mmCIF file of C-alpha atoms in Angstrom:
data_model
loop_
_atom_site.group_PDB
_atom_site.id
_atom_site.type_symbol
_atom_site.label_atom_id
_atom_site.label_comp_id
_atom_site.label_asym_id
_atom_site.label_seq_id
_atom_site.Cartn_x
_atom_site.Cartn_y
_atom_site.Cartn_z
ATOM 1 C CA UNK A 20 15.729 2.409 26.906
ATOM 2 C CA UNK A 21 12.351 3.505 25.218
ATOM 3 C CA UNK A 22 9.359 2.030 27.188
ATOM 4 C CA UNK A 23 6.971 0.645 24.453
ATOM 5 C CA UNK A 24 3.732 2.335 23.544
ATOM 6 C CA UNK A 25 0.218 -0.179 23.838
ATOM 7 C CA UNK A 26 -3.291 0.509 23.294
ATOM 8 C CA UNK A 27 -5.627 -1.735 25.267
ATOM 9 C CA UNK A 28 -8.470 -2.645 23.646
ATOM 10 C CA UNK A 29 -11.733 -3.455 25.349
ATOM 11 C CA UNK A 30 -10.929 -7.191 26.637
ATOM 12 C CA UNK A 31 -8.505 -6.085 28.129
ATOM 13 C CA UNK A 32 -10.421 -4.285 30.811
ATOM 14 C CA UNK A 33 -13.115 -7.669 30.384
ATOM 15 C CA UNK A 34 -10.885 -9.974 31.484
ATOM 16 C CA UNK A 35 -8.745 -9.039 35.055
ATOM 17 C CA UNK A 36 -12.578 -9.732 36.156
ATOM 18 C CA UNK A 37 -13.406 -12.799 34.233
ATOM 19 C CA UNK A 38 -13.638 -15.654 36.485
ATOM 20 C CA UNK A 39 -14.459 -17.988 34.000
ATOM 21 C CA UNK A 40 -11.232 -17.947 32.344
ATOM 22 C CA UNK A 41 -8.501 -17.956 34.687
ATOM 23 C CA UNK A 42 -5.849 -17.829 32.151
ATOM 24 C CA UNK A 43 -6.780 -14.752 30.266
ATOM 25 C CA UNK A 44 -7.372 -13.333 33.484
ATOM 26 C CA UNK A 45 -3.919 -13.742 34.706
ATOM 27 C CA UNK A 46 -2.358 -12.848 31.703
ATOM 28 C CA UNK A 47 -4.258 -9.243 31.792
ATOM 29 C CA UNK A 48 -3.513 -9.088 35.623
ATOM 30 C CA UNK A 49 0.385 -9.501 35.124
ATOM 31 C CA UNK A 50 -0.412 -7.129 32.319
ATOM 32 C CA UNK A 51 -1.411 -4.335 33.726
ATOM 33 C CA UNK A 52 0.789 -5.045 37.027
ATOM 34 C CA UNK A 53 4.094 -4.320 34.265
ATOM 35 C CA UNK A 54 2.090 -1.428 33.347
ATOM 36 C CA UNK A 55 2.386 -0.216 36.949
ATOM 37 C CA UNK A 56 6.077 -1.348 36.868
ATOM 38 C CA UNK A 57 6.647 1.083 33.887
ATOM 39 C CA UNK A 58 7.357 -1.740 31.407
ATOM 40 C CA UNK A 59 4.468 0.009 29.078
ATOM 41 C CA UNK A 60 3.058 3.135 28.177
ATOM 42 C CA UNK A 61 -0.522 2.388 27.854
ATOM 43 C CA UNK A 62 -3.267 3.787 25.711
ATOM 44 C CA UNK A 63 -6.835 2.992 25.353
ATOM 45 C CA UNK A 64 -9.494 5.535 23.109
ATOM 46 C CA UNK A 65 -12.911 7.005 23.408
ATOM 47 C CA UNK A 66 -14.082 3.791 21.770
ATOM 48 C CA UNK A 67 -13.277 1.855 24.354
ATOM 49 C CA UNK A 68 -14.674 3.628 26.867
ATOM 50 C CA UNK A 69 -18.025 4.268 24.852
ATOM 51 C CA UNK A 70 -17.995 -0.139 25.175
ATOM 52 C CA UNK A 71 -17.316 -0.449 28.372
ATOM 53 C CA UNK A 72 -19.704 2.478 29.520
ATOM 54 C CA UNK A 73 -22.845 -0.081 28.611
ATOM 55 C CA UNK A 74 -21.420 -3.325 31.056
ATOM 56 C CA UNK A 75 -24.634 -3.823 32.664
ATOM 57 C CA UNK A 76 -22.365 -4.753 35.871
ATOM 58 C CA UNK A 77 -22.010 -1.381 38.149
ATOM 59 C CA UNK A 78 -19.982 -3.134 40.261
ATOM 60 C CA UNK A 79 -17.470 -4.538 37.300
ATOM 61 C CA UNK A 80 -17.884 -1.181 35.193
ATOM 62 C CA UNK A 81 -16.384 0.604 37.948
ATOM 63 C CA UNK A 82 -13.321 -1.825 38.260
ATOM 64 C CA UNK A 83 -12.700 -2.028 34.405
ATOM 65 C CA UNK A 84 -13.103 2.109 35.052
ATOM 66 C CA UNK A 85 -10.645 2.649 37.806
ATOM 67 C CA UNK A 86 -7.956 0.358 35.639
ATOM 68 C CA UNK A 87 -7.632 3.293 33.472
ATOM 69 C CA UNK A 88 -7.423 5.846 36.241
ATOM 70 C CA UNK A 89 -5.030 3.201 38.351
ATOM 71 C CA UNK A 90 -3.021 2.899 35.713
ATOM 72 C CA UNK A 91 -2.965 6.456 34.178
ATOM 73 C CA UNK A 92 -3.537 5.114 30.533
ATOM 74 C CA UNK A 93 -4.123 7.818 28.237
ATOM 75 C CA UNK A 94 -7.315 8.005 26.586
ATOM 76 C CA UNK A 95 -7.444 9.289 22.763
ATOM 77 C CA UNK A 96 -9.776 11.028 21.277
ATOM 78 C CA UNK A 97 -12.242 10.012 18.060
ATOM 79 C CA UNK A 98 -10.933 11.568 15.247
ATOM 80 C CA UNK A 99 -11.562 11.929 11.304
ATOM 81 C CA UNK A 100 -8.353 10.745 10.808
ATOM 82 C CA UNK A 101 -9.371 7.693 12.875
ATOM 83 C CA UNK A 102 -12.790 6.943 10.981
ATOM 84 C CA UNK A 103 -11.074 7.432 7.473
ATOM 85 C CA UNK A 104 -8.631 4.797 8.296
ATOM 86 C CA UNK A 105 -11.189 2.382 10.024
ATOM 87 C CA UNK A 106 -13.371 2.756 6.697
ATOM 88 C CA UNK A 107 -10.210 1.705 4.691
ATOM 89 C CA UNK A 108 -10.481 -1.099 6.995
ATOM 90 C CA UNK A 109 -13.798 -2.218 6.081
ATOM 91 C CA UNK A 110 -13.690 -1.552 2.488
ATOM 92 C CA UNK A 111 -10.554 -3.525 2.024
ATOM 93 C CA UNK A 112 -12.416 -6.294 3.772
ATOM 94 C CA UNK A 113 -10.382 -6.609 6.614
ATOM 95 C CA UNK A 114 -12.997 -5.748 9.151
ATOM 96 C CA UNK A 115 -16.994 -6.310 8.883
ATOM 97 C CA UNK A 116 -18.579 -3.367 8.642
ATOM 98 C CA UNK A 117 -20.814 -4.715 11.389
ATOM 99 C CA UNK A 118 -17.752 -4.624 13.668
ATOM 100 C CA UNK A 119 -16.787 -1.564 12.840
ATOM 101 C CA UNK A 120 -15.732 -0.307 16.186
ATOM 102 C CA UNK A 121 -12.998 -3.019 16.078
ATOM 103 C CA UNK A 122 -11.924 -1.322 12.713
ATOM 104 C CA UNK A 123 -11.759 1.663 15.125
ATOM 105 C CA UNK A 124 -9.614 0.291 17.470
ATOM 106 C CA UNK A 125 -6.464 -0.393 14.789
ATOM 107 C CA UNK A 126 -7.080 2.555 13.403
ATOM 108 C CA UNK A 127 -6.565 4.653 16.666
ATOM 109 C CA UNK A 128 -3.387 2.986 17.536
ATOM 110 C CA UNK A 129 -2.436 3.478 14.234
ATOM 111 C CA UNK A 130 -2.965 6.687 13.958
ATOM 112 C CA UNK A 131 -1.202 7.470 17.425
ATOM 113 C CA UNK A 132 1.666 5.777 16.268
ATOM 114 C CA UNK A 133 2.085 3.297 18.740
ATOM 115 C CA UNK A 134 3.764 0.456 18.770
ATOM 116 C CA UNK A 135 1.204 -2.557 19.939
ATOM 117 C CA UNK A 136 -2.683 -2.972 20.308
ATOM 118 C CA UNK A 137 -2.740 -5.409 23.191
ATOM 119 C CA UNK A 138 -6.525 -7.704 22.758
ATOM 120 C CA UNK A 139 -8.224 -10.509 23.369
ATOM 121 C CA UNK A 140 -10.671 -10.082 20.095
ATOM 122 C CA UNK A 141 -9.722 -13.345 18.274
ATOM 123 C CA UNK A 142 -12.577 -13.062 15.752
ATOM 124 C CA UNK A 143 -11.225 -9.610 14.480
ATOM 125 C CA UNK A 144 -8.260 -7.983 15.905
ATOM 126 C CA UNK A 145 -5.805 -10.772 17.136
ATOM 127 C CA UNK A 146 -5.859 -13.160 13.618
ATOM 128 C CA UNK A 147 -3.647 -13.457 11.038
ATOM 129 C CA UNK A 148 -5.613 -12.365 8.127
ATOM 130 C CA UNK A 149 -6.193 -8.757 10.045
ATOM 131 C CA UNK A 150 -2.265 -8.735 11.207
ATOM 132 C CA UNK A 151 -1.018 -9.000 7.505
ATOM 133 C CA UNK A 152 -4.110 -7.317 5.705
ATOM 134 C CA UNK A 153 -3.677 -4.341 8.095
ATOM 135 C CA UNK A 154 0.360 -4.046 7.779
ATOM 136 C CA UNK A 155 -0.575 -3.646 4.012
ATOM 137 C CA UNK A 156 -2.936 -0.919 3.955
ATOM 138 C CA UNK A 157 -1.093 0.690 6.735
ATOM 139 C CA UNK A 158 1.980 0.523 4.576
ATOM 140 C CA UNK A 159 0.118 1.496 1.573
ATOM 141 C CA UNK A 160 -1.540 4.846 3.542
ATOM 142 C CA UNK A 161 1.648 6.205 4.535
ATOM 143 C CA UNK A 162 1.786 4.651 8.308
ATOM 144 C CA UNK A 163 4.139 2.479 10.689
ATOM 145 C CA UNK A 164 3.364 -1.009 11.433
ATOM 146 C CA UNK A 165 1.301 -1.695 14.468
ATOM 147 C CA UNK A 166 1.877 -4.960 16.266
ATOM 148 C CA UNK A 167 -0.800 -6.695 17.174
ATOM 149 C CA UNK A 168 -0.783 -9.294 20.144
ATOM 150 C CA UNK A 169 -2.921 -11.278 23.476
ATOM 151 C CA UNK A 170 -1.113 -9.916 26.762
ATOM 152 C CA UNK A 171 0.757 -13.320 26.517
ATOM 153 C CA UNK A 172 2.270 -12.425 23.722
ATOM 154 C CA UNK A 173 4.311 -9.533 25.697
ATOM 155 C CA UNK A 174 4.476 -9.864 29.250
ATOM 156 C CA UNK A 175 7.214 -11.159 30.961
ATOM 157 C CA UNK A 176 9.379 -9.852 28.089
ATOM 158 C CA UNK A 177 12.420 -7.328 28.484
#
């Protein structure tokens, strides 16, 4: 059976450490505990790690840090590929420019070809109008569908 591919975007290294919201934060624990069962192939991008590199927190940044080595997620490299999508992004509307780095984010698991961005972003990434809008211009520029969910959405799922 194929093990699906997922890019974790930058709440999802936030929130395992979030005290303040115990749901999300055991919905990203069991997360990334199926990620060390093999249930996931995980992915995360230079953008990410350009976020999470200004967490004030030393003590947090180098949890959210070791996730990615504990969990050998693959990091992917910026691209021009990835910027000329991500600008389709915020022309189209989809994205504020402002937020651009989000834009970024569907962009590189787009371009990847993976199947799911896994976030916690519910003002840009996880909402309907950027699910459907996106599915269009990806559809329209030649690439697959990306699924976009919360960790909720796919744990505990065979």
């Amino acid at each position: 059976m194929r093990v699906p591919t997922i890019y974790l975007e930058t709440t999802i290294f936030n929130f395992p450490f979030a005290e303040d919201s115990p749901h999300f934060q055991a919905e990203t624990r069991q997360l990334f505990a199926e990620i060390k069962e093999g249930k996931f192939r995980p992915f995360t991008s230079e953008y990410v790690i350009q976020e999470i590199e200004v967490t004030k927190n030393t003590e947090k940044l180098k949890k959210m840090k070791s996730l990615i080595l504990d969990h050998n997620v693959t990091v992917l490299q910026a691209s021009e590929e990835t910027k000329r999508l991500s600008d389709v992004y915020i022309t189209a509307g989809i994205i504020p420019e402002k937020f651009s780095t989000d834009a970024l984010h569907i962009a590189a698991t787009t371009i990847a070809g993976l199947d799911y961005i896994i976030s916690l972003n519910f003002k840009h990434i996880v909402k309907h109008k950027t699910i459907i809008e996106t599915e269009i211009v990806n559809a329209r520029e030649g690439y697959k569908r990306v699924f976009i969910h919360t960790p909720a959405e796919v744990i505990n799922h065979d």
